[in-house]
């Protein structure tokens, strides 16, 4: 308990302070000017968000932060991380801040009924919802207040944003974050489960880094429950003989407390469940077409929603399966290495699964982020299932 309280003593300032004056709904402001909206004559603006963490004018976090609940949430996740062998205070604060961002995004999603477009596109060419930008701001707000991050970049803010604290904490390392604040916004109108994806790197900077360098990755799932699944490679856990671990926590007690719901997530070597992304590619990718037909003829169970987080998460919940997202000449790769692939890949490999690039027999964790928008096709999953993918896709 003393260790927990010592860590809490150096943690960030909570949300109990005075809030910025609310902005009119769906108007984003910066310190310089209002972000312009595109017109029919203007080209789409890319990555219009600025990483400031502007409070959402339409929704308040008061209901989940009042009466000390934010402290309870922080303390509960802190204690869980300590029990998993995480001791470094700033590292704990980094992960806990993502739990706070997740709790706030859950509030935004629960209360959002206006799924209107902002009139802009992100760097992938996807039309941005106001919802995407509000969720992006929720993350930037949380990580800025944590005071333990140096750099952050996201799908909605596709540049390395300096989020360093004004006064660095003594003797504590800083981290960098790549994230997708709302994975699955294209299916949210149907009220499907959606998620957030976070990859944490040590030090300052994201360009030139590989997924193997991550010290943790976290994925949030917003469904009937709000959950976090956390990957900790052995190097991030103190103590002799520590192994890689993936585990799940669930937000309970009116969003006031995190509780371990799966002490360890392990992907078994084989499971006949498949989630085939980008099926358009089967039209002009003969090998992918043959693989999908094999899965069907071999009576695999299809589990596919169109959202990367719920589809990969299903493998964690059922202890196995295979997820693919393959490109072709006419159906290009869309998954981003920094914002989606690296973090999800670490989760899969820490759970005992295997990852590979779509056309190259190489773990996705061994590719460098040479461009913040680098994209690739992938296959994730149980060891034997990914090997079957390789047998079909890498054959001469």
Short mmCIF file of C-alpha atoms in Angstrom, two decimals:
data_model
loop_
_atom_site.label_atom_id
_atom_site.label_comp_id
_atom_site.label_asym_id
_atom_site.label_seq_id
_atom_site.Cartn_x
_atom_site.Cartn_y
_atom_site.Cartn_z
CA UNK A 1 0.00 0.00 0.00
CA UNK A 2 2.86 2.34 0.85
CA UNK A 3 4.31 1.76 -2.63
CA UNK A 4 0.95 2.58 -4.18
CA UNK A 5 0.58 5.80 -2.24
CA UNK A 6 4.13 6.86 -3.08
CA UNK A 7 3.38 6.42 -6.75
CA UNK A 8 0.09 8.26 -6.42
CA UNK A 9 1.89 11.16 -4.74
CA UNK A 10 3.86 11.92 -7.90
CA UNK A 11 1.00 11.30 -10.31
CA UNK A 12 -0.67 13.94 -12.39
CA UNK A 13 -3.03 16.68 -11.36
CA UNK A 14 -6.56 15.25 -11.57
CA UNK A 15 -9.54 16.66 -13.41
CA UNK A 16 -10.95 18.24 -10.26
CA UNK A 17 -9.50 21.65 -11.12
CA UNK A 18 -11.32 24.44 -12.93
CA UNK A 19 -12.30 23.42 -16.44
CA UNK A 20 -11.98 25.52 -19.55
CA UNK A 21 -15.15 27.32 -20.54
CA UNK A 22 -17.24 24.98 -22.74
CA UNK A 23 -17.13 25.62 -26.47
CA UNK A 24 -20.26 25.44 -28.61
CA UNK A 25 -20.92 21.86 -29.72
CA UNK A 26 -18.75 20.58 -32.57
CA UNK A 27 -16.53 23.67 -32.80
CA UNK A 28 -12.85 22.97 -32.26
CA UNK A 29 -10.64 25.83 -31.17
CA UNK A 30 -6.91 26.26 -30.98
CA UNK A 31 -4.78 28.96 -29.46
CA UNK A 32 -4.47 30.56 -32.88
CA UNK A 33 -7.79 30.25 -34.68
CA UNK A 34 -10.82 28.12 -35.31
CA UNK A 35 -10.06 25.07 -37.41
CA UNK A 36 -11.45 25.70 -40.89
CA UNK A 37 -14.21 23.55 -42.28
CA UNK A 38 -13.78 22.36 -45.83
CA UNK A 39 -16.20 23.41 -48.53
CA UNK A 40 -17.12 21.70 -51.76
CA UNK A 41 -14.42 23.76 -53.50
CA UNK A 42 -11.68 23.08 -50.95
CA UNK A 43 -9.53 19.95 -50.87
CA UNK A 44 -9.99 17.80 -47.74
CA UNK A 45 -7.88 18.92 -44.78
CA UNK A 46 -5.72 16.12 -43.39
CA UNK A 47 -5.25 15.60 -39.68
CA UNK A 48 -7.02 18.78 -38.64
CA UNK A 49 -6.66 18.18 -34.93
CA UNK A 50 -3.83 19.91 -33.10
CA UNK A 51 -3.17 17.65 -30.12
CA UNK A 52 -4.14 20.33 -27.60
CA UNK A 53 -6.59 18.09 -25.73
CA UNK A 54 -9.40 20.66 -25.99
CA UNK A 55 -12.32 19.72 -23.74
CA UNK A 56 -15.43 18.50 -25.54
CA UNK A 57 -18.05 21.23 -25.32
CA UNK A 58 -20.94 18.77 -25.58
CA UNK A 59 -19.99 16.38 -22.78
CA UNK A 60 -18.64 16.64 -19.27
CA UNK A 61 -16.50 14.07 -17.49
CA UNK A 62 -17.84 15.25 -14.12
CA UNK A 63 -20.04 12.21 -13.55
CA UNK A 64 -17.10 9.82 -13.79
CA UNK A 65 -14.56 12.07 -12.04
CA UNK A 66 -16.51 13.57 -9.13
CA UNK A 67 -16.42 12.49 -5.48
CA UNK A 68 -12.93 11.05 -5.71
CA UNK A 69 -13.80 8.42 -8.30
CA UNK A 70 -10.86 9.40 -10.49
CA UNK A 71 -8.54 8.59 -7.58
CA UNK A 72 -10.20 5.23 -7.05
CA UNK A 73 -9.81 4.44 -10.74
CA UNK A 74 -6.16 5.46 -10.71
CA UNK A 75 -5.38 3.54 -7.54
CA UNK A 76 -7.08 0.36 -8.70
CA UNK A 77 -5.19 0.23 -12.00
CA UNK A 78 -1.95 1.21 -10.26
CA UNK A 79 -2.28 -1.71 -7.85
CA UNK A 80 -3.01 -4.11 -10.70
CA UNK A 81 0.08 -3.01 -12.60
CA UNK A 82 2.26 -3.36 -9.50
CA UNK A 83 0.91 -6.89 -9.04
CA UNK A 84 2.00 -7.65 -12.62
CA UNK A 85 5.58 -6.62 -11.88
CA UNK A 86 5.53 -2.99 -13.03
CA UNK A 87 7.43 -0.78 -10.57
CA UNK A 88 8.62 2.35 -12.39
CA UNK A 89 6.34 5.21 -11.34
CA UNK A 90 6.25 7.15 -14.62
CA UNK A 91 5.56 3.97 -16.58
CA UNK A 92 2.62 3.20 -14.31
CA UNK A 93 1.37 6.77 -14.74
CA UNK A 94 1.60 6.39 -18.53
CA UNK A 95 -0.63 3.32 -18.58
CA UNK A 96 -3.03 4.71 -15.97
CA UNK A 97 -3.50 7.85 -18.10
CA UNK A 98 -4.70 5.62 -20.95
CA UNK A 99 -7.21 4.12 -18.55
CA UNK A 100 -8.43 7.64 -17.82
CA UNK A 101 -8.69 8.43 -21.53
CA UNK A 102 -10.65 5.21 -21.99
CA UNK A 103 -13.12 6.09 -19.22
CA UNK A 104 -13.69 9.50 -20.77
CA UNK A 105 -14.13 8.13 -24.30
CA UNK A 106 -16.69 5.67 -22.91
CA UNK A 107 -18.68 8.67 -21.64
CA UNK A 108 -18.44 10.41 -25.01
CA UNK A 109 -19.62 7.30 -26.86
CA UNK A 110 -22.50 6.64 -24.49
CA UNK A 111 -23.85 10.16 -24.88
CA UNK A 112 -23.08 10.87 -28.53
CA UNK A 113 -26.12 10.76 -30.82
CA UNK A 114 -24.92 13.16 -33.53
CA UNK A 115 -22.57 11.12 -35.70
CA UNK A 116 -22.01 13.95 -38.13
CA UNK A 117 -18.94 14.52 -40.24
CA UNK A 118 -16.47 17.31 -39.63
CA UNK A 119 -16.02 17.96 -43.35
CA UNK A 120 -12.41 16.76 -43.25
CA UNK A 121 -10.41 13.59 -43.81
CA UNK A 122 -7.63 11.99 -41.82
CA UNK A 123 -4.33 10.96 -43.40
CA UNK A 124 -5.85 7.66 -44.57
CA UNK A 125 -8.52 9.43 -46.56
CA UNK A 126 -11.28 8.47 -44.12
CA UNK A 127 -13.95 11.09 -43.50
CA UNK A 128 -13.60 12.37 -39.94
CA UNK A 129 -16.53 12.40 -37.56
CA UNK A 130 -16.75 15.08 -34.90
CA UNK A 131 -16.69 12.01 -32.67
CA UNK A 132 -13.22 11.02 -33.93
CA UNK A 133 -11.86 14.43 -33.00
CA UNK A 134 -13.52 14.52 -29.58
CA UNK A 135 -12.04 11.10 -28.75
CA UNK A 136 -8.63 12.25 -29.99
CA UNK A 137 -8.83 15.28 -27.70
CA UNK A 138 -9.81 13.07 -24.75
CA UNK A 139 -6.57 11.11 -25.17
CA UNK A 140 -4.37 14.18 -25.60
CA UNK A 141 -5.97 15.75 -22.53
CA UNK A 142 -5.26 12.67 -20.40
CA UNK A 143 -1.67 12.20 -21.52
CA UNK A 144 -0.82 15.88 -21.15
CA UNK A 145 -2.12 15.84 -17.58
CA UNK A 146 -0.16 12.67 -16.82
CA UNK A 147 3.07 14.58 -17.39
CA UNK A 148 5.08 11.52 -18.40
CA UNK A 149 4.91 11.65 -22.20
CA UNK A 150 7.29 13.52 -24.50
CA UNK A 151 5.78 12.90 -27.95
CA UNK A 152 2.43 11.68 -29.23
CA UNK A 153 0.94 11.12 -32.68
CA UNK A 154 -2.44 9.76 -33.68
CA UNK A 155 -4.52 8.89 -36.71
CA UNK A 156 -6.38 12.19 -36.28
CA UNK A 157 -3.23 14.19 -35.43
CA UNK A 158 -0.65 12.55 -37.74
CA UNK A 159 2.46 14.38 -36.62
CA UNK A 160 4.84 14.14 -33.70
CA UNK A 161 3.28 16.52 -31.17
CA UNK A 162 5.39 17.69 -28.25
CA UNK A 163 3.40 16.86 -25.11
CA UNK A 164 6.33 17.15 -22.70
CA UNK A 165 5.45 18.40 -19.23
CA UNK A 166 6.45 21.99 -18.51
CA UNK A 167 8.43 20.76 -15.53
CA UNK A 168 9.92 17.30 -15.96
CA UNK A 169 9.53 14.88 -13.07
CA UNK A 170 12.75 14.23 -11.21
CA UNK A 171 14.64 11.06 -12.09
CA UNK A 172 11.81 9.70 -14.20
CA UNK A 173 11.81 8.61 -17.83
CA UNK A 174 9.45 9.98 -20.46
CA UNK A 175 7.57 8.00 -23.09
CA UNK A 176 6.15 8.44 -26.58
CA UNK A 177 2.71 7.34 -27.72
CA UNK A 178 1.24 6.29 -31.08
CA UNK A 179 -2.51 5.76 -31.04
CA UNK A 180 -5.81 5.43 -32.85
CA UNK A 181 -8.39 7.09 -30.57
CA UNK A 182 -11.44 5.51 -32.20
CA UNK A 183 -10.92 2.39 -34.27
CA UNK A 184 -14.16 1.39 -35.98
CA UNK A 185 -15.81 4.78 -36.46
CA UNK A 186 -17.16 3.51 -39.81
CA UNK A 187 -19.30 0.92 -37.97
CA UNK A 188 -20.33 2.99 -34.97
CA UNK A 189 -23.64 4.06 -36.54
CA UNK A 190 -24.74 0.43 -36.24
CA UNK A 191 -23.86 0.54 -32.51
CA UNK A 192 -21.19 -2.11 -32.95
CA UNK A 193 -18.33 -2.44 -30.49
CA UNK A 194 -15.41 -0.11 -31.26
CA UNK A 195 -12.06 0.52 -29.62
CA UNK A 196 -8.90 2.54 -29.05
CA UNK A 197 -5.34 1.37 -29.74
CA UNK A 198 -2.23 2.61 -27.91
CA UNK A 199 1.47 1.79 -28.31
CA UNK A 200 4.00 3.08 -25.75
CA UNK A 201 7.66 3.59 -26.67
CA UNK A 202 10.43 4.62 -24.27
CA UNK A 203 12.08 8.02 -24.72
CA UNK A 204 11.30 10.82 -27.14
CA UNK A 205 10.25 10.18 -30.72
CA UNK A 206 8.38 7.69 -32.87
CA UNK A 207 9.99 7.88 -36.30
CA UNK A 208 12.53 5.15 -36.92
CA UNK A 209 11.25 2.99 -34.06
CA UNK A 210 10.11 -0.62 -34.38
CA UNK A 211 7.20 -2.26 -32.65
CA UNK A 212 9.68 -4.49 -30.87
CA UNK A 213 10.89 -1.43 -28.94
CA UNK A 214 7.50 -0.86 -27.31
CA UNK A 215 7.41 -1.20 -23.54
CA UNK A 216 3.65 -1.80 -23.52
CA UNK A 217 0.57 -1.68 -25.66
CA UNK A 218 -3.02 -1.18 -24.61
CA UNK A 219 -6.30 -1.71 -26.45
CA UNK A 220 -9.65 -0.44 -25.16
CA UNK A 221 -12.91 -2.10 -26.17
CA UNK A 222 -16.20 -0.21 -25.83
CA UNK A 223 -19.11 -2.62 -25.85
CA UNK A 224 -21.55 -3.85 -23.19
CA UNK A 225 -18.46 -3.60 -20.95
CA UNK A 226 -15.54 -1.18 -21.17
CA UNK A 227 -12.31 -3.13 -21.01
CA UNK A 228 -8.57 -2.71 -21.41
CA UNK A 229 -6.28 -5.45 -22.63
CA UNK A 230 -2.67 -4.73 -21.74
CA UNK A 231 0.52 -6.28 -23.11
CA UNK A 232 3.70 -6.15 -21.04
CA UNK A 233 6.84 -7.68 -22.57
CA UNK A 234 9.21 -9.31 -20.09
CA UNK A 235 11.60 -6.32 -20.23
CA UNK A 236 8.88 -4.12 -18.70
CA UNK A 237 8.33 -6.36 -15.67
CA UNK A 238 10.62 -6.31 -12.66
CA UNK A 239 11.82 -9.53 -11.09
CA UNK A 240 13.70 -12.61 -12.19
CA UNK A 241 12.15 -14.97 -14.71
CA UNK A 242 9.33 -12.68 -15.77
CA UNK A 243 7.74 -13.56 -19.10
CA UNK A 244 5.66 -11.62 -21.60
CA UNK A 245 2.08 -11.23 -20.44
CA UNK A 246 -1.25 -10.06 -21.84
CA UNK A 247 -4.15 -9.50 -19.43
CA UNK A 248 -7.55 -7.81 -19.29
CA UNK A 249 -9.17 -5.39 -16.86
CA UNK A 250 -12.78 -4.18 -16.84
CA UNK A 251 -14.19 -0.82 -15.75
CA UNK A 252 -16.76 -1.55 -13.03
CA UNK A 253 -18.68 0.13 -10.17
CA UNK A 254 -20.10 2.99 -12.22
CA UNK A 255 -16.77 3.51 -13.99
CA UNK A 256 -14.99 4.14 -10.68
CA UNK A 257 -12.76 1.07 -10.48
CA UNK A 258 -10.67 -1.24 -12.67
CA UNK A 259 -10.90 -4.95 -11.91
CA UNK A 260 -8.93 -7.85 -13.38
CA UNK A 261 -11.29 -9.83 -15.59
CA UNK A 262 -8.76 -12.09 -17.35
CA UNK A 263 -5.52 -12.56 -15.34
CA UNK A 264 -3.76 -13.84 -18.44
CA UNK A 265 -4.76 -14.07 -22.09
CA UNK A 266 -3.17 -16.93 -24.02
CA UNK A 267 -3.71 -17.76 -27.69
CA UNK A 268 -3.78 -21.52 -28.25
CA UNK A 269 -1.84 -22.89 -31.24
CA UNK A 270 -4.95 -23.60 -33.31
CA UNK A 271 -8.59 -22.51 -33.46
CA UNK A 272 -10.89 -22.63 -36.47
CA UNK A 273 -12.20 -19.06 -36.27
CA UNK A 274 -11.35 -16.48 -38.95
CA UNK A 275 -11.79 -12.75 -39.48
CA UNK A 276 -10.90 -11.90 -43.10
CA UNK A 277 -10.44 -8.16 -43.61
CA UNK A 278 -10.38 -6.32 -46.93
CA UNK A 279 -12.22 -9.08 -48.79
CA UNK A 280 -12.30 -6.89 -51.90
CA UNK A 281 -8.70 -8.00 -52.41
CA UNK A 282 -9.85 -11.55 -53.19
CA UNK A 283 -11.09 -10.20 -56.51
CA UNK A 284 -7.56 -9.68 -57.83
CA UNK A 285 -5.37 -11.53 -55.32
CA UNK A 286 -5.63 -15.20 -56.25
CA UNK A 287 -3.72 -16.47 -53.23
CA UNK A 288 -5.93 -14.60 -50.78
CA UNK A 289 -9.00 -15.81 -52.65
CA UNK A 290 -7.78 -19.41 -52.32
CA UNK A 291 -7.08 -18.96 -48.59
CA UNK A 292 -10.53 -17.55 -47.84
CA UNK A 293 -12.16 -20.39 -49.79
CA UNK A 294 -10.07 -22.86 -47.77
CA UNK A 295 -11.29 -21.37 -44.50
CA UNK A 296 -14.88 -21.68 -45.70
CA UNK A 297 -14.56 -25.21 -47.10
CA UNK A 298 -12.75 -26.36 -43.93
CA UNK A 299 -15.73 -25.12 -41.93
CA UNK A 300 -14.05 -22.32 -40.00
CA UNK A 301 -16.36 -20.08 -37.98
CA UNK A 302 -16.58 -16.53 -39.34
CA UNK A 303 -16.31 -13.71 -36.82
CA UNK A 304 -15.99 -10.38 -38.61
CA UNK A 305 -17.48 -6.98 -37.78
CA UNK A 306 -15.37 -4.64 -39.91
CA UNK A 307 -13.59 -3.19 -36.87
CA UNK A 308 -10.00 -4.26 -36.17
CA UNK A 309 -10.30 -4.00 -32.38
CA UNK A 310 -13.43 -6.16 -31.90
CA UNK A 311 -12.26 -8.69 -34.50
CA UNK A 312 -8.80 -9.21 -32.98
CA UNK A 313 -10.24 -8.93 -29.46
CA UNK A 314 -12.50 -11.86 -30.23
CA UNK A 315 -9.38 -14.02 -30.56
CA UNK A 316 -8.26 -12.95 -27.09
CA UNK A 317 -11.68 -13.74 -25.63
CA UNK A 318 -11.85 -17.17 -27.30
CA UNK A 319 -8.14 -18.04 -26.93
CA UNK A 320 -7.39 -18.33 -30.61
CA UNK A 321 -8.23 -17.76 -34.24
CA UNK A 322 -6.81 -15.81 -37.16
CA UNK A 323 -7.23 -12.22 -38.37
CA UNK A 324 -6.08 -11.13 -41.81
CA UNK A 325 -6.09 -7.87 -43.71
CA UNK A 326 -4.53 -8.39 -47.12
CA UNK A 327 -4.11 -5.92 -49.95
CA UNK A 328 -4.08 -6.17 -53.73
CA UNK A 329 -3.45 -3.93 -56.70
CA UNK A 330 -7.03 -2.63 -56.56
CA UNK A 331 -7.59 -2.83 -52.79
CA UNK A 332 -4.70 -1.11 -51.04
CA UNK A 333 -3.51 -1.69 -47.48
CA UNK A 334 -5.06 0.69 -44.94
CA UNK A 335 -3.74 -0.40 -41.53
CA UNK A 336 -1.12 1.96 -40.13
CA UNK A 337 2.02 0.51 -38.57
CA UNK A 338 2.31 3.23 -35.90
CA UNK A 339 -1.32 3.74 -34.93
CA UNK A 340 -2.69 0.19 -35.19
CA UNK A 341 -0.38 -2.60 -36.31
CA UNK A 342 2.56 -2.30 -33.87
CA UNK A 343 0.44 -2.06 -30.73
CA UNK A 344 -1.90 -4.87 -31.75
CA UNK A 345 1.04 -6.99 -32.83
CA UNK A 346 2.63 -6.70 -29.39
CA UNK A 347 -0.61 -7.82 -27.75
CA UNK A 348 -0.80 -10.87 -30.00
CA UNK A 349 2.83 -11.91 -29.54
CA UNK A 350 2.79 -11.35 -25.75
CA UNK A 351 -0.24 -13.67 -25.66
CA UNK A 352 1.73 -16.42 -27.42
CA UNK A 353 0.42 -15.74 -30.91
CA UNK A 354 2.25 -14.96 -34.15
CA UNK A 355 2.19 -11.97 -36.50
CA UNK A 356 3.41 -11.53 -40.05
CA UNK A 357 3.50 -8.99 -42.83
CA UNK A 358 1.04 -9.88 -45.58
CA UNK A 359 3.69 -10.70 -48.22
CA UNK A 360 6.89 -11.12 -46.20
CA UNK A 361 7.65 -13.78 -43.60
CA UNK A 362 8.57 -11.29 -40.91
CA UNK A 363 6.95 -10.21 -37.64
CA UNK A 364 5.17 -6.86 -37.84
CA UNK A 365 7.15 -5.86 -34.73
CA UNK A 366 10.38 -5.84 -36.74
CA UNK A 367 9.34 -3.14 -39.22
CA UNK A 368 10.49 0.42 -38.58
CA UNK A 369 8.15 3.41 -38.59
CA UNK A 370 9.92 5.19 -41.45
CA UNK A 371 6.80 7.24 -42.13
CA UNK A 372 4.07 8.11 -39.63
CA UNK A 373 1.51 7.01 -42.23
CA UNK A 374 3.23 3.75 -43.23
CA UNK A 375 0.61 1.09 -44.01
CA UNK A 376 0.74 -2.65 -44.43
CA UNK A 377 -1.33 -5.78 -44.74
CA UNK A 378 -1.06 -8.26 -41.87
CA UNK A 379 -2.01 -11.61 -40.44
CA UNK A 380 -2.33 -12.10 -36.65
CA UNK A 381 -3.36 -15.08 -34.59
CA UNK A 382 -2.73 -18.58 -33.31
CA UNK A 383 0.61 -20.07 -34.33
CA UNK A 384 -0.75 -22.88 -36.51
CA UNK A 385 -3.36 -20.63 -38.12
CA UNK A 386 -0.77 -18.03 -39.12
CA UNK A 387 1.42 -20.83 -40.48
CA UNK A 388 -1.50 -21.91 -42.66
CA UNK A 389 -1.74 -18.31 -43.89
CA UNK A 390 1.96 -18.42 -44.81
CA UNK A 391 1.53 -21.76 -46.61
CA UNK A 392 -1.06 -20.22 -48.91
CA UNK A 393 0.29 -16.69 -49.28
CA UNK A 394 4.06 -17.31 -49.47
CA UNK A 395 3.97 -20.30 -51.82
CA UNK A 396 5.75 -19.94 -55.17
#
